Tab-separated table of N, CA, C and O in Angstrom:
chain	number	residue	atom	x	y	z
A	25	MET	N	-15.051	5.703	-32.161
A	25	MET	CA	-15.270	6.720	-31.159
A	25	MET	C	-16.485	6.368	-30.291
A	25	MET	O	-16.452	6.536	-29.088
A	26	GLN	N	-17.537	5.889	-30.948
A	26	GLN	CA	-18.749	5.530	-30.226
A	26	GLN	C	-18.499	4.350	-29.291
A	26	GLN	O	-19.012	4.311	-28.170
A	27	GLN	N	-17.659	3.404	-29.727
A	27	GLN	CA	-17.322	2.258	-28.881
A	27	GLN	C	-16.573	2.703	-27.641
A	27	GLN	O	-16.768	2.183	-26.554
A	28	GLN	N	-15.692	3.680	-27.804
A	28	GLN	CA	-14.923	4.180	-26.668
A	28	GLN	C	-15.853	4.842	-25.651
A	28	GLN	O	-15.693	4.653	-24.447
A	29	MET	N	-16.840	5.585	-26.125
A	29	MET	CA	-17.787	6.232	-25.210
A	29	MET	C	-18.613	5.187	-24.462
A	29	MET	O	-18.851	5.317	-23.269
A	30	GLN	N	-19.029	4.126	-25.155
A	30	GLN	CA	-19.787	3.063	-24.520
A	30	GLN	C	-18.925	2.343	-23.490
A	30	GLN	O	-19.388	1.986	-22.413
A	31	SER	N	-17.651	2.141	-23.822
A	31	SER	CA	-16.726	1.490	-22.896
A	31	SER	C	-16.557	2.325	-21.627
A	31	SER	O	-16.552	1.795	-20.520
A	32	ASN	N	-16.430	3.637	-21.796
A	32	ASN	CA	-16.290	4.530	-20.640
A	32	ASN	C	-17.538	4.499	-19.766
A	32	ASN	O	-17.463	4.522	-18.550
A	33	GLN	N	-18.724	4.456	-20.389
A	33	GLN	CA	-19.964	4.394	-19.634
A	33	GLN	C	-20.062	3.090	-18.855
A	33	GLN	O	-20.513	3.077	-17.713
A	34	MET	N	-19.635	1.980	-19.454
A	34	MET	CA	-19.659	0.683	-18.781
A	34	MET	C	-18.730	0.700	-17.564
A	34	MET	O	-19.074	0.184	-16.512
A	35	GLN	N	-17.542	1.296	-17.724
A	35	GLN	CA	-16.601	1.349	-16.607
A	35	GLN	C	-17.155	2.195	-15.471
A	35	GLN	O	-16.977	1.869	-14.306
A	36	GLN	N	-17.826	3.272	-15.786
A	36	GLN	CA	-18.380	4.137	-14.753
A	36	GLN	C	-19.521	3.454	-14.015
A	36	GLN	O	-19.731	3.688	-12.839
A	37	GLN	N	-20.254	2.604	-14.661
A	37	GLN	CA	-21.357	1.907	-14.029
A	37	GLN	C	-20.874	0.795	-13.109
A	37	GLN	O	-21.590	0.394	-12.201
A	38	ASN	N	-19.671	0.301	-13.298
A	38	ASN	CA	-19.154	-0.818	-12.516
A	38	ASN	C	-18.346	-0.376	-11.298
A	38	ASN	O	-17.616	-1.169	-10.730
A	39	ILE	N	-18.459	0.858	-10.904
A	39	ILE	CA	-17.723	1.350	-9.742
A	39	ILE	C	-18.356	0.770	-8.483
A	39	ILE	O	-19.561	0.853	-8.279
A	40	MET	N	-17.521	0.181	-7.633
A	40	MET	CA	-18.002	-0.429	-6.397
A	40	MET	C	-18.073	0.634	-5.302
A	40	MET	O	-17.095	1.320	-5.048
A	41	PRO	N	-19.213	0.778	-4.633
A	41	PRO	CA	-19.335	1.783	-3.573
A	41	PRO	C	-18.511	1.439	-2.335
A	41	PRO	O	-18.134	2.311	-1.576
A	42	GLN	N	-18.233	0.167	-2.110
A	42	GLN	CA	-17.413	-0.264	-0.980
A	42	GLN	C	-16.715	-1.566	-1.352
A	42	GLN	O	-17.135	-2.261	-2.258
A	43	PRO	N	-15.641	-1.896	-0.660
A	43	PRO	CA	-14.911	-3.119	-0.997
A	43	PRO	C	-15.745	-4.373	-0.746
A	43	PRO	O	-16.646	-4.375	0.098
A	44	PRO	N	-15.452	-5.440	-1.470
A	44	PRO	CA	-16.191	-6.692	-1.236
A	44	PRO	C	-15.865	-7.266	0.138
A	44	PRO	O	-14.843	-6.946	0.738
A	45	THR	N	-16.736	-8.138	0.629
A	45	THR	CA	-16.546	-8.714	1.958
A	45	THR	C	-15.652	-9.950	1.934
A	45	THR	O	-15.305	-10.462	2.997
A	46	ILE	N	-15.294	-10.432	0.744
A	46	ILE	CA	-14.422	-11.600	0.641
A	46	ILE	C	-13.131	-11.218	-0.071
A	46	ILE	O	-13.084	-10.241	-0.801
A	47	ILE	N	-12.107	-11.986	0.193
A	47	ILE	CA	-10.817	-11.791	-0.470
A	47	ILE	C	-10.566	-13.016	-1.332
A	47	ILE	O	-10.583	-14.143	-0.837
A	48	THR	N	-10.321	-12.791	-2.618
A	48	THR	CA	-10.039	-13.902	-3.514
A	48	THR	C	-8.600	-14.363	-3.322
A	48	THR	O	-7.796	-13.686	-2.661
A	49	GLY	N	-8.269	-15.483	-3.894
A	49	GLY	CA	-6.900	-15.981	-3.827
A	49	GLY	C	-5.926	-15.011	-4.451
A	49	GLY	O	-4.827	-14.779	-3.938
A	50	LYS	N	-6.321	-14.401	-5.566
A	50	LYS	CA	-5.466	-13.413	-6.235
A	50	LYS	C	-5.253	-12.194	-5.335
A	50	LYS	O	-4.139	-11.669	-5.236
A	51	ASP	N	-6.328	-11.752	-4.676
A	51	ASP	CA	-6.216	-10.632	-3.732
A	51	ASP	C	-5.248	-10.969	-2.603
A	51	ASP	O	-4.432	-10.147	-2.201
A	52	GLN	N	-5.364	-12.185	-2.103
A	52	GLN	CA	-4.509	-12.614	-0.994
A	52	GLN	C	-3.036	-12.605	-1.404
A	52	GLN	O	-2.187	-12.162	-0.632
A	53	PHE	N	-2.753	-13.068	-2.619
A	53	PHE	CA	-1.366	-13.050	-3.090
A	53	PHE	C	-0.867	-11.616	-3.245
A	53	PHE	O	0.280	-11.309	-2.906
A	54	TYR	N	-1.710	-10.727	-3.731
A	54	TYR	CA	-1.310	-9.343	-3.899
A	54	TYR	C	-1.052	-8.689	-2.540
A	54	TYR	O	-0.072	-7.964	-2.376
A	55	ILE	N	-1.904	-8.935	-1.569
A	55	ILE	CA	-1.717	-8.379	-0.225
A	55	ILE	C	-0.425	-8.915	0.387
A	55	ILE	O	0.354	-8.166	0.990
A	56	SER	N	-0.181	-10.199	0.213
A	56	SER	CA	1.048	-10.809	0.717
A	56	SER	C	2.268	-10.159	0.070
A	56	SER	O	3.263	-9.863	0.746
A	57	ASP	N	2.188	-9.907	-1.232
A	57	ASP	CA	3.292	-9.244	-1.933
A	57	ASP	C	3.506	-7.838	-1.405
A	57	ASP	O	4.654	-7.420	-1.169
A	58	MET	N	2.414	-7.084	-1.190
A	58	MET	CA	2.548	-5.718	-0.665
A	58	MET	C	3.232	-5.717	0.700
A	58	MET	O	4.104	-4.886	0.964
A	59	LEU	N	2.831	-6.652	1.556
A	59	LEU	CA	3.456	-6.741	2.874
A	59	LEU	C	4.938	-7.072	2.747
A	59	LEU	O	5.785	-6.454	3.403
A	60	SER	N	5.254	-8.038	1.896
A	60	SER	CA	6.649	-8.452	1.710
A	60	SER	C	7.498	-7.320	1.148
A	60	SER	O	8.615	-7.083	1.613
A	61	TRP	N	6.979	-6.614	0.145
A	61	TRP	CA	7.738	-5.521	-0.467
A	61	TRP	C	8.007	-4.414	0.540
A	61	TRP	O	9.120	-3.887	0.615
A	62	ASN	N	7.010	-4.051	1.320
A	62	ASN	CA	7.205	-2.981	2.302
A	62	ASN	C	8.153	-3.398	3.416
A	62	ASN	O	8.984	-2.608	3.854
A	63	LEU	N	8.049	-4.646	3.861
A	63	LEU	CA	8.944	-5.131	4.905
A	63	LEU	C	10.387	-5.168	4.409
A	63	LEU	O	11.300	-4.724	5.110
A	64	LEU	N	10.591	-5.654	3.191
A	64	LEU	CA	11.938	-5.716	2.628
A	64	LEU	C	12.512	-4.314	2.430
A	64	LEU	O	13.674	-4.052	2.781
A	65	ALA	N	11.707	-3.399	1.900
A	65	ALA	CA	12.176	-2.026	1.696
A	65	ALA	C	12.528	-1.368	3.027
A	65	ALA	O	13.529	-0.648	3.124
A	66	MET	N	11.726	-1.636	4.061
A	66	MET	CA	11.995	-1.082	5.385
A	66	MET	C	13.325	-1.607	5.924
A	66	MET	O	14.157	-0.842	6.414
A	67	LYS	N	13.540	-2.912	5.796
A	67	LYS	CA	14.776	-3.518	6.289
A	67	LYS	C	15.995	-3.011	5.523
A	67	LYS	O	17.035	-2.722	6.122
A	68	LYS	N	15.871	-2.898	4.199
A	68	LYS	CA	16.999	-2.416	3.395
A	68	LYS	C	17.329	-0.966	3.722
A	68	LYS	O	18.508	-0.602	3.839
A	69	ALA	N	16.310	-0.130	3.855
A	69	ALA	CA	16.550	1.273	4.179
A	69	ALA	C	17.240	1.393	5.534
A	69	ALA	O	18.183	2.177	5.695
A	70	HIS	N	16.799	0.609	6.515
A	70	HIS	CA	17.422	0.637	7.837
A	70	HIS	C	18.879	0.164	7.757
A	70	HIS	O	19.776	0.790	8.331
A	71	PHE	N	19.121	-0.911	7.023
A	71	PHE	CA	20.475	-1.444	6.886
A	71	PHE	C	21.399	-0.406	6.255
A	71	PHE	O	22.493	-0.144	6.760
A	72	PHE	N	20.964	0.185	5.139
A	72	PHE	CA	21.820	1.143	4.447
A	72	PHE	C	21.980	2.432	5.241
A	72	PHE	O	23.032	3.076	5.163
A	73	ALA	N	20.989	2.819	6.024
A	73	ALA	CA	21.131	4.001	6.878
A	73	ALA	C	22.216	3.761	7.925
A	73	ALA	O	22.979	4.676	8.242
A	74	GLN	N	22.321	2.536	8.437
A	74	GLN	CA	23.351	2.202	9.428
A	74	GLN	C	24.745	2.224	8.811
A	74	GLN	O	25.729	2.495	9.499
A	75	GLN	N	24.835	1.932	7.520
A	75	GLN	CA	26.123	1.898	6.831
A	75	GLN	C	26.570	3.275	6.343
A	75	GLN	O	27.732	3.476	6.023
A	76	CYS	N	25.668	4.214	6.290
A	76	CYS	CA	25.905	5.520	5.677
A	76	CYS	C	26.643	6.460	6.633
A	76	CYS	O	26.385	6.481	7.831
A	77	THR	N	27.555	7.243	6.070
A	77	THR	CA	28.286	8.223	6.876
A	77	THR	C	27.795	9.648	6.639
A	77	THR	O	28.008	10.516	7.481
A	78	ASP	N	27.155	9.903	5.515
A	78	ASP	CA	26.623	11.230	5.205
A	78	ASP	C	25.310	11.413	5.976
A	78	ASP	O	24.356	10.661	5.774
A	79	PRO	N	25.246	12.412	6.868
A	79	PRO	CA	24.056	12.576	7.713
A	79	PRO	C	22.761	12.846	6.926
A	79	PRO	O	21.691	12.382	7.318
A	80	GLU	N	22.854	13.585	5.818
A	80	GLU	CA	21.647	13.871	5.041
A	80	GLU	C	21.100	12.611	4.383
A	80	GLU	O	19.889	12.373	4.391
A	81	ILE	N	21.990	11.827	3.821
A	81	ILE	CA	21.565	10.584	3.173
A	81	ILE	C	21.044	9.604	4.221
A	81	ILE	O	20.035	8.931	4.016
A	82	LYS	N	21.728	9.568	5.362
A	82	LYS	CA	21.291	8.678	6.447
A	82	LYS	C	19.876	9.038	6.902
A	82	LYS	O	19.027	8.160	7.069
A	83	MET	N	19.608	10.328	7.054
A	83	MET	CA	18.287	10.775	7.483
A	83	MET	C	17.237	10.428	6.418
A	83	MET	O	16.133	9.983	6.748
A	84	ALA	N	17.575	10.625	5.143
A	84	ALA	CA	16.634	10.305	4.057
A	84	ALA	C	16.321	8.813	4.045
A	84	ALA	O	15.164	8.408	3.854
A	85	LEU	N	17.342	7.973	4.272
A	85	LEU	CA	17.123	6.527	4.314
A	85	LEU	C	16.266	6.130	5.518
A	85	LEU	O	15.396	5.266	5.405
A	86	GLU	N	16.503	6.759	6.654
A	86	GLU	CA	15.694	6.460	7.838
A	86	GLU	C	14.230	6.859	7.621
A	86	GLU	O	13.319	6.117	8.002
A	87	GLN	N	14.013	8.013	6.986
A	87	GLN	CA	12.648	8.455	6.694
A	87	GLN	C	11.969	7.497	5.707
A	87	GLN	O	10.775	7.204	5.848
A	88	THR	N	12.741	7.016	4.745
A	88	THR	CA	12.203	6.055	3.780
A	88	THR	C	11.803	4.766	4.484
A	88	THR	O	10.727	4.215	4.240
A	89	GLY	N	12.645	4.298	5.381
A	89	GLY	CA	12.332	3.094	6.143
A	89	GLY	C	11.092	3.273	7.000
A	89	GLY	O	10.244	2.382	7.079
A	90	GLN	N	10.961	4.443	7.627
A	90	GLN	CA	9.785	4.722	8.448
A	90	GLN	C	8.515	4.789	7.607
A	90	GLN	O	7.454	4.328	8.030
A	91	MET	N	8.627	5.326	6.387
A	91	MET	CA	7.476	5.389	5.495
A	91	MET	C	7.005	3.973	5.147
A	91	MET	O	5.812	3.680	5.205
A	92	HIS	N	7.953	3.094	4.806
A	92	HIS	CA	7.583	1.725	4.469
A	92	HIS	C	7.014	0.995	5.685
A	92	HIS	O	6.107	0.169	5.555
A	93	GLN	N	7.501	1.302	6.872
A	93	GLN	CA	6.956	0.699	8.080
A	93	GLN	C	5.513	1.156	8.290
A	93	GLN	O	4.647	0.352	8.644
A	94	ARG	N	5.239	2.444	8.067
A	94	ARG	CA	3.858	2.953	8.188
A	94	ARG	C	2.942	2.263	7.181
A	94	ARG	O	1.820	1.879	7.523
A	95	HIS	N	3.418	2.106	5.953
A	95	HIS	CA	2.603	1.433	4.938
A	95	HIS	C	2.307	-0.004	5.352
A	95	HIS	O	1.171	-0.476	5.211
A	96	TYR	N	3.315	-0.690	5.866
A	96	TYR	CA	3.154	-2.075	6.325
A	96	TYR	C	2.091	-2.132	7.429
A	96	TYR	O	1.189	-2.955	7.395
A	97	GLN	N	2.202	-1.220	8.392
A	97	GLN	CA	1.259	-1.203	9.506
A	97	GLN	C	-0.155	-0.825	9.055
A	97	GLN	O	-1.136	-1.343	9.593
A	98	GLN	N	-0.272	0.055	8.059
A	98	GLN	CA	-1.595	0.410	7.538
A	98	GLN	C	-2.257	-0.793	6.881
A	98	GLN	O	-3.457	-1.012	7.055
A	99	ILE	N	-1.502	-1.548	6.121
A	99	ILE	CA	-2.053	-2.737	5.477
A	99	ILE	C	-2.532	-3.710	6.538
A	99	ILE	O	-3.642	-4.251	6.450
A	100	ILE	N	-1.717	-3.941	7.563
A	100	ILE	CA	-2.096	-4.844	8.658
A	100	ILE	C	-3.365	-4.344	9.343
A	100	ILE	O	-4.282	-5.118	9.624
A	101	SER	N	-3.443	-3.045	9.600
A	101	SER	CA	-4.627	-2.507	10.288
A	101	SER	C	-5.880	-2.662	9.431
A	101	SER	O	-6.965	-2.924	9.956
A	102	HIS	N	-5.767	-2.510	8.128
A	102	HIS	CA	-6.917	-2.716	7.243
A	102	HIS	C	-7.370	-4.173	7.285
A	102	HIS	O	-8.567	-4.456	7.228
A	103	LEU	N	-6.435	-5.075	7.391
A	103	LEU	CA	-6.784	-6.496	7.436
A	103	LEU	C	-7.416	-6.872	8.770
A	103	LEU	O	-8.292	-7.734	8.828
A	104	GLN	N	-6.983	-6.242	9.851
A	104	GLN	CA	-7.524	-6.560	11.167
A	104	GLN	C	-8.896	-5.946	11.397
A	104	GLN	O	-9.724	-6.532	12.070
A	105	ASN	N	-9.143	-4.757	10.855
A	105	ASN	CA	-10.404	-4.048	11.040
A	105	ASN	C	-10.954	-3.620	9.684
A	105	ASN	O	-10.965	-2.440	9.362
A	106	PRO	N	-11.427	-4.547	8.880
A	106	PRO	CA	-11.837	-4.185	7.522
A	106	PRO	C	-13.054	-3.273	7.453
A	106	PRO	O	-13.245	-2.581	6.467
A	107	ASN	N	-13.877	-3.212	8.480
A	107	ASN	CA	-15.092	-2.405	8.436
A	107	ASN	C	-14.937	-1.028	9.071
A	107	ASN	O	-15.844	-0.233	9.053
A	108	GLN	N	-13.775	-0.765	9.681
A	108	GLN	CA	-13.559	0.503	10.335
A	108	GLN	C	-12.618	1.359	9.483
A	108	GLN	O	-11.645	0.867	8.944
A	109	PRO	N	-12.885	2.665	9.363
A	109	PRO	CA	-11.976	3.526	8.609
A	109	PRO	C	-10.653	3.667	9.348
A	109	PRO	O	-10.599	3.642	10.570
A	110	SER	N	-9.571	3.779	8.603
A	110	SER	CA	-8.254	3.936	9.229
A	110	SER	C	-8.099	5.358	9.768
A	110	SER	O	-8.881	6.245	9.448
A	111	GLN	N	-7.071	5.584	10.563
A	111	GLN	CA	-6.839	6.894	11.148
A	111	GLN	C	-6.606	7.939	10.059
A	111	GLN	O	-7.046	9.065	10.158
A	112	SER	N	-5.901	7.547	8.966
A	112	SER	CA	-5.619	8.511	7.897
A	112	SER	C	-6.903	8.925	7.179
A	112	SER	O	-7.004	10.031	6.674
A	113	GLN	N	-7.907	8.065	7.131
A	113	GLN	CA	-9.161	8.406	6.489
A	113	GLN	C	-9.999	9.330	7.372
A	113	GLN	O	-10.847	10.053	6.882
A	114	LEU	N	-9.781	9.298	8.672
A	114	LEU	CA	-10.549	10.119	9.597
A	114	LEU	C	-10.034	11.552	9.643
A	114	LEU	O	-10.744	12.450	10.048
A	115	GLN	N	-8.808	11.778	9.256
A	115	GLN	CA	-8.191	13.109	9.378
A	115	GLN	C	-8.468	13.961	8.162
A	115	GLN	O	-8.783	13.619	7.130
């Protein structure tokens, strides 16, 4: 029990107040994966929405595709302006 409390205290002390100024290779691969996953999900949602005949399902697929597009664009904006807060953080 005492070890768990010490572990929790160590984790709380290691909280970073802001992101680091460098991106490691592992970070870069993860960011690349996030971009790829969102782009693929956006394309698939758009494709299946075009194939769908049920208007409710079609609308849900289009909204899903738009959500993934927003996520993709947010990631890109964070990479382009790493020191500026995004629009969602300002609201």
